[in-house]
Amino acid sequence: MMKNNRHMEKKKVQNTIFTVLAFAFFIFSMLQLDIVPERLMRSFERLTYIFGNMFPPKLNEPIDVFGAAIESIQVAILGTIIGILVSFFLAVFAAKNLTPFKPLSFAIKSFAGFVRAVPALIWALLFIVAVGLGPTPGVLALAINSIGMLVKVYAEALEEIDMGVVEALESAGASKVQVILQGVIPSMLSAFIAWSLFRLDVNIRYSAILGVVGAGGIGWELVKAAQMSRYDEALMVTIVIFLMVMSAEVISEFMKKRANAATAQALK
Amino acid sequence: MKAASIQTDREGHKPPTKDLYSEYRKRKKILFKSQATVFGVITLLALWSLWGTGFNPLSIVTGTYDMFVFMFTDLFPPDFSAIGSLIGPALDTLYMSYVGMVISVLFSLVLGVLAADFLTPHPIIAAISKGITAFLRSVPAVVWAIILVAGIGLGPLTGTIAIGLSGIGILGKAYAEVLNSMDRDQIEGVRATGASWLQVMGQAVWPQFKAGFVSWSLYKLDMNIREAAILGLVGAGGLGYYLQSSISLFQYKTAAMAILMIFALILLVEFVTAKLRERIL
Amino acid sequence: MGETIVEVKQLNKTYPDGTVALKNINIKAYKGEFIVIIGPSGAGKSTFLRSINRLSEPTGGEILFMGKDIVKAGKRDLRKIRRNIGMIFQGFNLVKRLPTVRNVLHGKLGYMSSVKGAFGLFDQKDVEEALDILKRVGLEDQAFKRADELSGGQQQRVAIARAINQTPQLILADEPIASLDPNSSRVVMDYLQKACREEGFTTFVNLHQVDFAKEYADRIIGIKDGEVFFDGTASQLTDETIEALYSKEKTKKQEAVV
């Protein structure tokens, strides 16, 4: 009891110290960034002016915002599909319980970890230098960024499957390919679908901004509008991006439900 | 024999295998149809996207190859002498992420409370609050940054506000969800003792909210480092800005160093937040 | 005595950390024998069964199955041998998301070309056979339900059906009723015994319930500390032997003649 009390007290003191430090660091950071009230006021004035100029949002020809939005979605779709295919293949070798060779598992996982730690937009920037402007570097950047995440989550899903199933099929004389397609994939299918759809959702978000560095899609339209001080147009592009991202979320949610319902129905 | 008796008492209602087989065919067909539809739709989407973007599937191979060539001839080895000039931008990135996080935490707390079913003063206010967070969540931080760069100019202030804004979208929703999933009985209990609103918050809500609050906020800080690094690409200060300018000046080895720095910063902050989470919770 | 199905000679298994799991095991099993293996937990019962189809690799000795040495078999041969050995597990090990009938069909994978099996392209004959077997274990009504919608006892019957569908020479059942209630345990054991009687499968069953062992077994093998401690019929298994088998002390092996 005594000990517990002292522990609680210590925790309380500790938390107070954390709070004070957090606050001090906040003030310090503000000063370092030169965020002072006077500057904020000035910025606020500028922003009211800009927001005033944003309404009503409109489109000036010849900007093809919807075409650009569709290109973004297409970039996202390709990046996701390539990412899924490569990731699944790699994940089979990365999952500790399925890999034929333990160091290979470690190597693939570290590679994925490295790839994941570099943000998608930086990949896009690098791919632009490597392969040139346009949607191609965008697709490749999203693909590689997806691989970074999907290899990890697929491998985890694979590691979670019941190894008994694998043993059972192996002991019935099934070959490696048969074990994976008949036993492993059905066991992890819901996780696979859920993660893949989630990644499509994420990629659509990213694809909207890839254009900012020149990798195709709607992002570039936004940069142009903003640079030319056409704030009404910028707002319109923002709204389109908002709708894109929103609908991606809704659609992927819907598809996830649909996928679950379809398997449920077939098994009824 | 014991076993035989089981067979006979079940014998009565056994459907013939033929019927079962046709049932099997029927189900197999339904399954096949739905699988074929899924694969068909995916294939069509892929073809449509290939046509729309002019993406050549071969460039998966050539692009990867080009990337390797680029990495090993231009990026490596990183220019370590640039570290000195990178420390300033790296710190800026850190400050931006932190201040951005604090801003989103403050606003999200208000919006989260307003959006939580049982704390909101009025359902309409809850709906409005949810609408605002949904909108902020669906517009990427980079988009905010571009608009703000046009508005208040280049620099870390822009990045900070952009991060703060998009963070509200994520934290506002997360906080509201944590609040909604709390045990209501405890809150009712404290309320029943005649406690004031503030007392209810402090005695019943906060203890239940704390864990979710801390882990979501620290998660956001993790995310912010990545975003802050990116925001610089559009001129919102920090390491990204440095990266963008060294690439446009073809100083790839300096750029590589900047990437390495971003990498290190991400890992460092992830490590620190993980430790903090452990200590606090 | 009929034809010899399995002959285990001087089987040894030592784990990499030095733990000895099996010591010089010699067992001969004949066609149609229903053999129950008993012994304290950790004695090596499970390792023994798993060594027979090499889910666990033996470190020494020979296992002759229909005259071929399993221990020396290459990958391809092993696959061919394994399809002739059905295995039943404590945890059923069905693919939970797939319908019952598909799980039974998995028994045929070893007989199919790799590609056909991988995509689940089963012939009408295979499917009808699988459905027939399901009928025999009394589960025709559950044929199209997801495996995990079935009760534990039913799932184990599906696993038995899967093993039968392999048309094996030998069935290995590793604690098949350990996670079932007494009633379903009895039903499962009845079906297992029935199938083996009807088809003439030689069967090894690991059990920890001695009463079940005495009731069902043609022959009982007691394993203690990785060695065969007892080998004989149910009537030869005296209470003293049982006590010695399950006692913590090292006891001199009691040989019984088959």
PDB file of N, CA and C in Angstrom, chain B residues 154-241:
ATOM      1  N   LEU B 154       6.810  32.075 -47.942  1.00  0.00           N
ATOM      2  CA  LEU B 154       7.622  30.910 -47.631  1.00  0.00           C
ATOM      3  C   LEU B 154       8.005  30.914 -46.168  1.00  0.00           C
ATOM      4  N   GLY B 155       8.378  29.745 -45.666  1.00  0.00           N
ATOM      5  CA  GLY B 155       8.920  29.698 -44.315  1.00  0.00           C
ATOM      6  C   GLY B 155       8.221  28.749 -43.381  1.00  0.00           C
ATOM      7  N   PRO B 156       8.830  28.546 -42.219  1.00  0.00           N
ATOM      8  CA  PRO B 156       8.332  27.550 -41.272  1.00  0.00           C
ATOM      9  C   PRO B 156       6.956  27.874 -40.693  1.00  0.00           C
ATOM     10  N   LEU B 157       6.597  29.149 -40.590  1.00  0.00           N
ATOM     11  CA  LEU B 157       5.285  29.484 -40.032  1.00  0.00           C
ATOM     12  C   LEU B 157       4.193  28.810 -40.858  1.00  0.00           C
ATOM     13  N   THR B 158       4.356  28.898 -42.199  1.00  0.00           N
ATOM     14  CA  THR B 158       3.402  28.280 -43.113  1.00  0.00           C
ATOM     15  C   THR B 158       3.288  26.784 -42.846  1.00  0.00           C
ATOM     16  N   GLY B 159       4.446  26.120 -42.738  1.00  0.00           N
ATOM     17  CA  GLY B 159       4.441  24.685 -42.501  1.00  0.00           C
ATOM     18  C   GLY B 159       3.755  24.343 -41.197  1.00  0.00           C
ATOM     19  N   THR B 160       4.052  25.134 -40.175  1.00  0.00           N
ATOM     20  CA  THR B 160       3.469  24.874 -38.859  1.00  0.00           C
ATOM     21  C   THR B 160       1.950  24.927 -38.920  1.00  0.00           C
ATOM     22  N   ILE B 161       1.432  25.984 -39.557  1.00  0.00           N
ATOM     23  CA  ILE B 161      -0.029  26.107 -39.615  1.00  0.00           C
ATOM     24  C   ILE B 161      -0.630  24.972 -40.435  1.00  0.00           C
ATOM     25  N   ALA B 162       0.030  24.622 -41.550  1.00  0.00           N
ATOM     26  CA  ALA B 162      -0.493  23.545 -42.400  1.00  0.00           C
ATOM     27  C   ALA B 162      -0.561  22.239 -41.619  1.00  0.00           C
ATOM     28  N   ILE B 163       0.519  21.948 -40.886  1.00  0.00           N
ATOM     29  CA  ILE B 163       0.536  20.717 -40.095  1.00  0.00           C
ATOM     30  C   ILE B 163      -0.541  20.751 -39.030  1.00  0.00           C
ATOM     31  N   GLY B 164      -0.646  21.908 -38.387  1.00  0.00           N
ATOM     32  CA  GLY B 164      -1.657  22.054 -37.345  1.00  0.00           C
ATOM     33  C   GLY B 164      -3.049  21.800 -37.892  1.00  0.00           C
ATOM     34  N   LEU B 165      -3.360  22.416 -39.031  1.00  0.00           N
ATOM     35  CA  LEU B 165      -4.689  22.274 -39.620  1.00  0.00           C
ATOM     36  C   LEU B 165      -5.012  20.821 -39.942  1.00  0.00           C
ATOM     37  N   SER B 166      -4.101  20.163 -40.663  1.00  0.00           N
ATOM     38  CA  SER B 166      -4.443  18.801 -41.073  1.00  0.00           C
ATOM     39  C   SER B 166      -4.451  17.866 -39.863  1.00  0.00           C
ATOM     40  N   GLY B 167      -3.652  18.229 -38.844  1.00  0.00           N
ATOM     41  CA  GLY B 167      -3.656  17.414 -37.626  1.00  0.00           C
ATOM     42  C   GLY B 167      -4.993  17.452 -36.919  1.00  0.00           C
ATOM     43  N   ILE B 168      -5.662  18.610 -36.979  1.00  0.00           N
ATOM     44  CA  ILE B 168      -6.976  18.713 -36.340  1.00  0.00           C
ATOM     45  C   ILE B 168      -7.924  17.679 -36.929  1.00  0.00           C
ATOM     46  N   GLY B 169      -7.806  17.469 -38.234  1.00  0.00           N
ATOM     47  CA  GLY B 169      -8.670  16.488 -38.891  1.00  0.00           C
ATOM     48  C   GLY B 169      -8.507  15.110 -38.290  1.00  0.00           C
ATOM     49  N   ILE B 170      -7.256  14.738 -38.032  1.00  0.00           N
ATOM     50  CA  ILE B 170      -7.017  13.384 -37.529  1.00  0.00           C
ATOM     51  C   ILE B 170      -7.303  13.287 -36.034  1.00  0.00           C
ATOM     52  N   LEU B 171      -6.745  14.231 -35.270  1.00  0.00           N
ATOM     53  CA  LEU B 171      -6.912  14.156 -33.814  1.00  0.00           C
ATOM     54  C   LEU B 171      -8.350  14.438 -33.382  1.00  0.00           C
ATOM     55  N   GLY B 172      -9.009  15.372 -34.071  1.00  0.00           N
ATOM     56  CA  GLY B 172     -10.398  15.694 -33.717  1.00  0.00           C
ATOM     57  C   GLY B 172     -11.256  14.443 -33.761  1.00  0.00           C
ATOM     58  N   LYS B 173     -11.082  13.678 -34.837  1.00  0.00           N
ATOM     59  CA  LYS B 173     -11.857  12.450 -34.994  1.00  0.00           C
ATOM     60  C   LYS B 173     -11.453  11.421 -33.931  1.00  0.00           C
ATOM     61  N   ALA B 174     -10.115  11.273 -33.764  1.00  0.00           N
ATOM     62  CA  ALA B 174      -9.622  10.270 -32.817  1.00  0.00           C
ATOM     63  C   ALA B 174     -10.109  10.556 -31.407  1.00  0.00           C
ATOM     64  N   TYR B 175      -9.983  11.815 -30.976  1.00  0.00           N
ATOM     65  CA  TYR B 175     -10.418  12.168 -29.623  1.00  0.00           C
ATOM     66  C   TYR B 175     -11.904  11.883 -29.450  1.00  0.00           C
ATOM     67  N   ALA B 176     -12.702  12.284 -30.454  1.00  0.00           N
ATOM     68  CA  ALA B 176     -14.146  12.072 -30.349  1.00  0.00           C
ATOM     69  C   ALA B 176     -14.444  10.584 -30.205  1.00  0.00           C
ATOM     70  N   GLU B 177     -13.698   9.762 -30.957  1.00  0.00           N
ATOM     71  CA  GLU B 177     -13.942   8.321 -30.873  1.00  0.00           C
ATOM     72  C   GLU B 177     -13.558   7.768 -29.500  1.00  0.00           C
ATOM     73  N   VAL B 178     -12.414   8.237 -28.994  1.00  0.00           N
ATOM     74  CA  VAL B 178     -11.995   7.777 -27.668  1.00  0.00           C
ATOM     75  C   VAL B 178     -13.047   8.178 -26.632  1.00  0.00           C
ATOM     76  N   LEU B 179     -13.502   9.422 -26.736  1.00  0.00           N
ATOM     77  CA  LEU B 179     -14.509   9.908 -25.783  1.00  0.00           C
ATOM     78  C   LEU B 179     -15.784   9.075 -25.879  1.00  0.00           C
ATOM     79  N   ASN B 180     -16.188   8.780 -27.113  1.00  0.00           N
ATOM     80  CA  ASN B 180     -17.431   8.032 -27.293  1.00  0.00           C
ATOM     81  C   ASN B 180     -17.356   6.605 -26.782  1.00  0.00           C
ATOM     82  N   SER B 181     -16.152   6.052 -26.765  1.00  0.00           N
ATOM     83  CA  SER B 181     -16.044   4.651 -26.361  1.00  0.00           C
ATOM     84  C   SER B 181     -15.832   4.512 -24.856  1.00  0.00           C
ATOM     85  N   MET B 182     -15.970   5.608 -24.123  1.00  0.00           N
ATOM     86  CA  MET B 182     -15.742   5.542 -22.679  1.00  0.00           C
ATOM     87  C   MET B 182     -16.914   4.893 -21.958  1.00  0.00           C
ATOM     88  N   ASP B 183     -16.613   4.469 -20.738  1.00  0.00           N
ATOM     89  CA  ASP B 183     -17.637   3.861 -19.908  1.00  0.00           C
ATOM     90  C   ASP B 183     -18.530   4.955 -19.319  1.00  0.00           C
ATOM     91  N   ARG B 184     -19.786   5.003 -19.784  1.00  0.00           N
ATOM     92  CA  ARG B 184     -20.689   6.094 -19.382  1.00  0.00           C
ATOM     93  C   ARG B 184     -21.082   6.008 -17.908  1.00  0.00           C
ATOM     94  N   ASP B 185     -21.158   4.765 -17.399  1.00  0.00           N
ATOM     95  CA  ASP B 185     -21.645   4.596 -16.030  1.00  0.00           C
ATOM     96  C   ASP B 185     -20.792   5.367 -15.033  1.00  0.00           C
ATOM     97  N   GLN B 186     -19.480   5.313 -15.248  1.00  0.00           N
ATOM     98  CA  GLN B 186     -18.571   6.022 -14.347  1.00  0.00           C
ATOM     99  C   GLN B 186     -18.875   7.517 -14.347  1.00  0.00           C
ATOM    100  N   ILE B 187     -19.118   8.027 -15.552  1.00  0.00           N
ATOM    101  CA  ILE B 187     -19.373   9.460 -15.677  1.00  0.00           C
ATOM    102  C   ILE B 187     -20.696   9.810 -14.996  1.00  0.00           C
ATOM    103  N   GLU B 188     -21.713   8.964 -15.257  1.00  0.00           N
ATOM    104  CA  GLU B 188     -23.008   9.187 -14.627  1.00  0.00           C
ATOM    105  C   GLU B 188     -22.867   9.161 -13.108  1.00  0.00           C
ATOM    106  N   GLY B 189     -22.035   8.222 -12.644  1.00  0.00           N
ATOM    107  CA  GLY B 189     -21.816   8.090 -11.209  1.00  0.00           C
ATOM    108  C   GLY B 189     -21.301   9.378 -10.603  1.00  0.00           C
ATOM    109  N   VAL B 190     -20.274   9.940 -11.223  1.00  0.00           N
ATOM    110  CA  VAL B 190     -19.698  11.175 -10.690  1.00  0.00           C
ATOM    111  C   VAL B 190     -20.697  12.317 -10.804  1.00  0.00           C
ATOM    112  N   ARG B 191     -21.425  12.326 -11.939  1.00  0.00           N
ATOM    113  CA  ARG B 191     -22.409  13.376 -12.153  1.00  0.00           C
ATOM    114  C   ARG B 191     -23.487  13.318 -11.062  1.00  0.00           C
ATOM    115  N   ALA B 192     -23.858  12.088 -10.693  1.00  0.00           N
ATOM    116  CA  ALA B 192     -24.925  11.898  -9.719  1.00  0.00           C
ATOM    117  C   ALA B 192     -24.558  12.462  -8.346  1.00  0.00           C
ATOM    118  N   THR B 193     -23.264  12.583  -8.069  1.00  0.00           N
ATOM    119  CA  THR B 193     -22.868  13.143  -6.780  1.00  0.00           C
ATOM    120  C   THR B 193     -23.015  14.654  -6.773  1.00  0.00           C
ATOM    121  N   GLY B 194     -23.466  15.210  -7.862  1.00  0.00           N
ATOM    122  CA  GLY B 194     -23.673  16.665  -7.927  1.00  0.00           C
ATOM    123  C   GLY B 194     -22.423  17.429  -8.317  1.00  0.00           C
ATOM    124  N   ALA B 195     -21.483  16.746  -8.976  1.00  0.00           N
ATOM    125  CA  ALA B 195     -20.247  17.415  -9.379  1.00  0.00           C
ATOM    126  C   ALA B 195     -20.504  18.400 -10.510  1.00  0.00           C
ATOM    127  N   SER B 196     -19.678  19.428 -10.558  1.00  0.00           N
ATOM    128  CA  SER B 196     -19.821  20.412 -11.626  1.00  0.00           C
ATOM    129  C   SER B 196     -19.248  19.837 -12.921  1.00  0.00           C
ATOM    130  N   TRP B 197     -19.503  20.541 -14.019  1.00  0.00           N
ATOM    131  CA  TRP B 197     -19.034  20.076 -15.325  1.00  0.00           C
ATOM    132  C   TRP B 197     -17.531  19.848 -15.303  1.00  0.00           C
ATOM    133  N   LEU B 198     -16.812  20.810 -14.738  1.00  0.00           N
ATOM    134  CA  LEU B 198     -15.356  20.721 -14.705  1.00  0.00           C
ATOM    135  C   LEU B 198     -14.901  19.542 -13.852  1.00  0.00           C
ATOM    136  N   GLN B 199     -15.623  19.333 -12.739  1.00  0.00           N
ATOM    137  CA  GLN B 199     -15.284  18.203 -11.873  1.00  0.00           C
ATOM    138  C   GLN B 199     -15.543  16.872 -12.580  1.00  0.00           C
ATOM    139  N   VAL B 200     -16.637  16.824 -13.312  1.00  0.00           N
ATOM    140  CA  VAL B 200     -16.945  15.605 -14.066  1.00  0.00           C
ATOM    141  C   VAL B 200     -15.820  15.316 -15.049  1.00  0.00           C
ATOM    142  N   MET B 201     -15.397  16.380 -15.747  1.00  0.00           N
ATOM    143  CA  MET B 201     -14.321  16.213 -16.725  1.00  0.00           C
ATOM    144  C   MET B 201     -13.060  15.700 -16.043  1.00  0.00           C
ATOM    145  N   GLY B 202     -12.732  16.303 -14.927  1.00  0.00           N
ATOM    146  CA  GLY B 202     -11.481  15.977 -14.255  1.00  0.00           C
ATOM    147  C   GLY B 202     -11.501  14.613 -13.582  1.00  0.00           C
ATOM    148  N   GLN B 203     -12.616  14.284 -12.951  1.00  0.00           N
ATOM    149  CA  GLN B 203     -12.669  13.069 -12.147  1.00  0.00           C
ATOM    150  C   GLN B 203     -13.102  11.833 -12.939  1.00  0.00           C
ATOM    151  N   ALA B 204     -13.989  12.012 -13.917  1.00  0.00           N
ATOM    152  CA  ALA B 204     -14.519  10.839 -14.604  1.00  0.00           C
ATOM    153  C   ALA B 204     -14.025  10.728 -16.044  1.00  0.00           C
ATOM    154  N   VAL B 205     -13.967  11.851 -16.730  1.00  0.00           N
ATOM    155  CA  VAL B 205     -13.635  11.779 -18.155  1.00  0.00           C
ATOM    156  C   VAL B 205     -12.124  11.639 -18.370  1.00  0.00           C
ATOM    157  N   TRP B 206     -11.354  12.522 -17.739  1.00  0.00           N
ATOM    158  CA  TRP B 206      -9.912  12.535 -17.984  1.00  0.00           C
ATOM    159  C   TRP B 206      -9.215  11.193 -17.714  1.00  0.00           C
ATOM    160  N   PRO B 207      -9.487  10.552 -16.560  1.00  0.00           N
ATOM    161  CA  PRO B 207      -8.790   9.279 -16.309  1.00  0.00           C
ATOM    162  C   PRO B 207      -9.025   8.260 -17.419  1.00  0.00           C
ATOM    163  N   GLN B 208     -10.218   8.252 -17.992  1.00  0.00           N
ATOM    164  CA  GLN B 208     -10.512   7.292 -19.052  1.00  0.00           C
ATOM    165  C   GLN B 208      -9.954   7.754 -20.394  1.00  0.00           C
ATOM    166  N   PHE B 209      -9.796   9.074 -20.525  1.00  0.00           N
ATOM    167  CA  PHE B 209      -9.425   9.656 -21.804  1.00  0.00           C
ATOM    168  C   PHE B 209      -7.915   9.662 -21.984  1.00  0.00           C
ATOM    169  N   LYS B 210      -7.209   9.672 -20.846  1.00  0.00           N
ATOM    170  CA  LYS B 210      -5.775   9.927 -20.851  1.00  0.00           C
ATOM    171  C   LYS B 210      -4.982   9.018 -21.809  1.00  0.00           C
ATOM    172  N   ALA B 211      -5.203   7.721 -21.686  1.00  0.00           N
ATOM    173  CA  ALA B 211      -4.404   6.778 -22.482  1.00  0.00           C
ATOM    174  C   ALA B 211      -4.566   7.043 -23.975  1.00  0.00           C
ATOM    175  N   GLY B 212      -5.816   7.162 -24.405  1.00  0.00           N
ATOM    176  CA  GLY B 212      -6.081   7.415 -25.817  1.00  0.00           C
ATOM    177  C   GLY B 212      -5.513   8.754 -26.249  1.00  0.00           C
ATOM    178  N   PHE B 213      -5.658   9.735 -25.385  1.00  0.00           N
ATOM    179  CA  PHE B 213      -5.167  11.080 -25.680  1.00  0.00           C
ATOM    180  C   PHE B 213      -3.657  11.063 -25.897  1.00  0.00           C
ATOM    181  N   VAL B 214      -2.943  10.454 -24.964  1.00  0.00           N
ATOM    182  CA  VAL B 214      -1.479  10.452 -25.062  1.00  0.00           C
ATOM    183  C   VAL B 214      -1.017   9.683 -26.290  1.00  0.00           C
ATOM    184  N   SER B 215      -1.593   8.486 -26.510  1.00  0.00           N
ATOM    185  CA  SER B 215      -1.038   7.718 -27.621  1.00  0.00           C
ATOM    186  C   SER B 215      -1.381   8.333 -28.971  1.00  0.00           C
ATOM    187  N   TRP B 216      -2.588   8.890 -29.091  1.00  0.00           N
ATOM    188  CA  TRP B 216      -2.924   9.536 -30.368  1.00  0.00           C
ATOM    189  C   TRP B 216      -2.068  10.775 -30.610  1.00  0.00           C
ATOM    190  N   SER B 217      -1.858  11.568 -29.553  1.00  0.00           N
ATOM    191  CA  SER B 217      -1.095  12.802 -29.738  1.00  0.00           C
ATOM    192  C   SER B 217       0.343  12.491 -30.122  1.00  0.00           C
ATOM    193  N   LEU B 218       0.924  11.474 -29.462  1.00  0.00           N
ATOM    194  CA  LEU B 218       2.302  11.118 -29.792  1.00  0.00           C
ATOM    195  C   LEU B 218       2.389  10.511 -31.197  1.00  0.00           C
ATOM    196  N   TYR B 219       1.358   9.736 -31.561  1.00  0.00           N
ATOM    197  CA  TYR B 219       1.304   9.189 -32.917  1.00  0.00           C
ATOM    198  C   TYR B 219       1.318  10.330 -33.932  1.00  0.00           C
ATOM    199  N   LYS B 220       0.567  11.372 -33.602  1.00  0.00           N
ATOM    200  CA  LYS B 220       0.497  12.516 -34.509  1.00  0.00           C
ATOM    201  C   LYS B 220       1.868  13.184 -34.629  1.00  0.00           C
ATOM    202  N   LEU B 221       2.592  13.224 -33.527  1.00  0.00           N
ATOM    203  CA  LEU B 221       3.926  13.826 -33.581  1.00  0.00           C
ATOM    204  C   LEU B 221       4.825  13.021 -34.526  1.00  0.00           C
ATOM    205  N   ASP B 222       4.728  11.718 -34.434  1.00  0.00           N
ATOM    206  CA  ASP B 222       5.450  10.840 -35.369  1.00  0.00           C
ATOM    207  C   ASP B 222       5.128  11.207 -36.810  1.00  0.00           C
ATOM    208  N   MET B 223       3.838  11.284 -37.086  1.00  0.00           N
ATOM    209  CA  MET B 223       3.378  11.595 -38.443  1.00  0.00           C
ATOM    210  C   MET B 223       3.863  12.972 -38.880  1.00  0.00           C
ATOM    211  N   ASN B 224       3.820  13.905 -37.929  1.00  0.00           N
ATOM    212  CA  ASN B 224       4.169  15.280 -38.266  1.00  0.00           C
ATOM    213  C   ASN B 224       5.592  15.422 -38.791  1.00  0.00           C
ATOM    214  N   ILE B 225       6.511  14.630 -38.233  1.00  0.00           N
ATOM    215  CA  ILE B 225       7.894  14.722 -38.702  1.00  0.00           C
ATOM    216  C   ILE B 225       7.956  14.388 -40.185  1.00  0.00           C
ATOM    217  N   ARG B 226       7.245  13.343 -40.575  1.00  0.00           N
ATOM    218  CA  ARG B 226       7.212  12.989 -41.994  1.00  0.00           C
ATOM    219  C   ARG B 226       6.606  14.113 -42.811  1.00  0.00           C
ATOM    220  N   GLU B 227       5.468  14.642 -42.318  1.00  0.00           N
ATOM    221  CA  GLU B 227       4.793  15.690 -43.075  1.00  0.00           C
ATOM    222  C   GLU B 227       5.635  16.948 -43.148  1.00  0.00           C
ATOM    223  N   ALA B 228       6.251  17.296 -42.029  1.00  0.00           N
ATOM    224  CA  ALA B 228       7.052  18.518 -42.008  1.00  0.00           C
ATOM    225  C   ALA B 228       8.193  18.406 -43.007  1.00  0.00           C
ATOM    226  N   ALA B 229       8.768  17.200 -43.092  1.00  0.00           N
ATOM    227  CA  ALA B 229       9.864  16.998 -44.035  1.00  0.00           C
ATOM    228  C   ALA B 229       9.382  17.202 -45.464  1.00  0.00           C
ATOM    229  N   ILE B 230       8.150  16.784 -45.719  1.00  0.00           N
ATOM    230  CA  ILE B 230       7.601  16.897 -47.066  1.00  0.00           C
ATOM    231  C   ILE B 230       7.184  18.327 -47.394  1.00  0.00           C
ATOM    232  N   LEU B 231       6.590  18.985 -46.395  1.00  0.00           N
ATOM    233  CA  LEU B 231       6.023  20.314 -46.642  1.00  0.00           C
ATOM    234  C   LEU B 231       7.071  21.271 -47.184  1.00  0.00           C
ATOM    235  N   GLY B 232       8.308  21.063 -46.758  1.00  0.00           N
ATOM    236  CA  GLY B 232       9.373  21.908 -47.250  1.00  0.00           C
ATOM    237  C   GLY B 232       9.466  21.891 -48.766  1.00  0.00           C
ATOM    238  N   LEU B 233       9.061  20.784 -49.369  1.00  0.00           N
ATOM    239  CA  LEU B 233       9.150  20.660 -50.825  1.00  0.00           C
ATOM    240  C   LEU B 233       8.344  21.743 -51.523  1.00  0.00           C
ATOM    241  N   VAL B 234       7.287  22.243 -50.872  1.00  0.00           N
ATOM    242  CA  VAL B 234       6.506  23.298 -51.503  1.00  0.00           C
ATOM    243  C   VAL B 234       6.865  24.656 -50.909  1.00  0.00           C
ATOM    244  N   GLY B 235       7.923  24.693 -50.135  1.00  0.00           N
ATOM    245  CA  GLY B 235       8.407  25.990 -49.660  1.00  0.00           C
ATOM    246  C   GLY B 235       8.040  26.320 -48.231  1.00  0.00           C
ATOM    247  N   ALA B 236       7.579  25.310 -47.499  1.00  0.00           N
ATOM    248  CA  ALA B 236       7.152  25.621 -46.138  1.00  0.00           C
ATOM    249  C   ALA B 236       8.244  25.357 -45.108  1.00  0.00           C
ATOM    250  N   GLY B 237       9.487  25.581 -45.470  1.00  0.00           N
ATOM    251  CA  GLY B 237      10.575  25.522 -44.502  1.00  0.00           C
ATOM    252  C   GLY B 237      11.037  24.130 -44.133  1.00  0.00           C
ATOM    253  N   GLY B 238      12.126  24.082 -43.368  1.00  0.00           N
ATOM    254  CA  GLY B 238      12.627  22.805 -42.869  1.00  0.00           C
ATOM    255  C   GLY B 238      13.481  22.048 -43.877  1.00  0.00           C
ATOM    256  N   LEU B 239      13.712  20.770 -43.552  1.00  0.00           N
ATOM    257  CA  LEU B 239      14.604  19.943 -44.361  1.00  0.00           C
ATOM    258  C   LEU B 239      14.130  19.762 -45.799  1.00  0.00           C
ATOM    259  N   GLY B 240      12.814  19.662 -45.973  1.00  0.00           N
ATOM    260  CA  GLY B 240      12.274  19.440 -47.304  1.00  0.00           C
ATOM    261  C   GLY B 240      12.652  20.566 -48.261  1.00  0.00           C
ATOM    262  N   TYR B 241      12.627  21.782 -47.720  1.00  0.00           N
ATOM    263  CA  TYR B 241      12.954  22.945 -48.544  1.00  0.00           C
ATOM    264  C   TYR B 241      14.399  22.843 -49.013  1.00  0.00           C
TER     265      TYR B 241
END
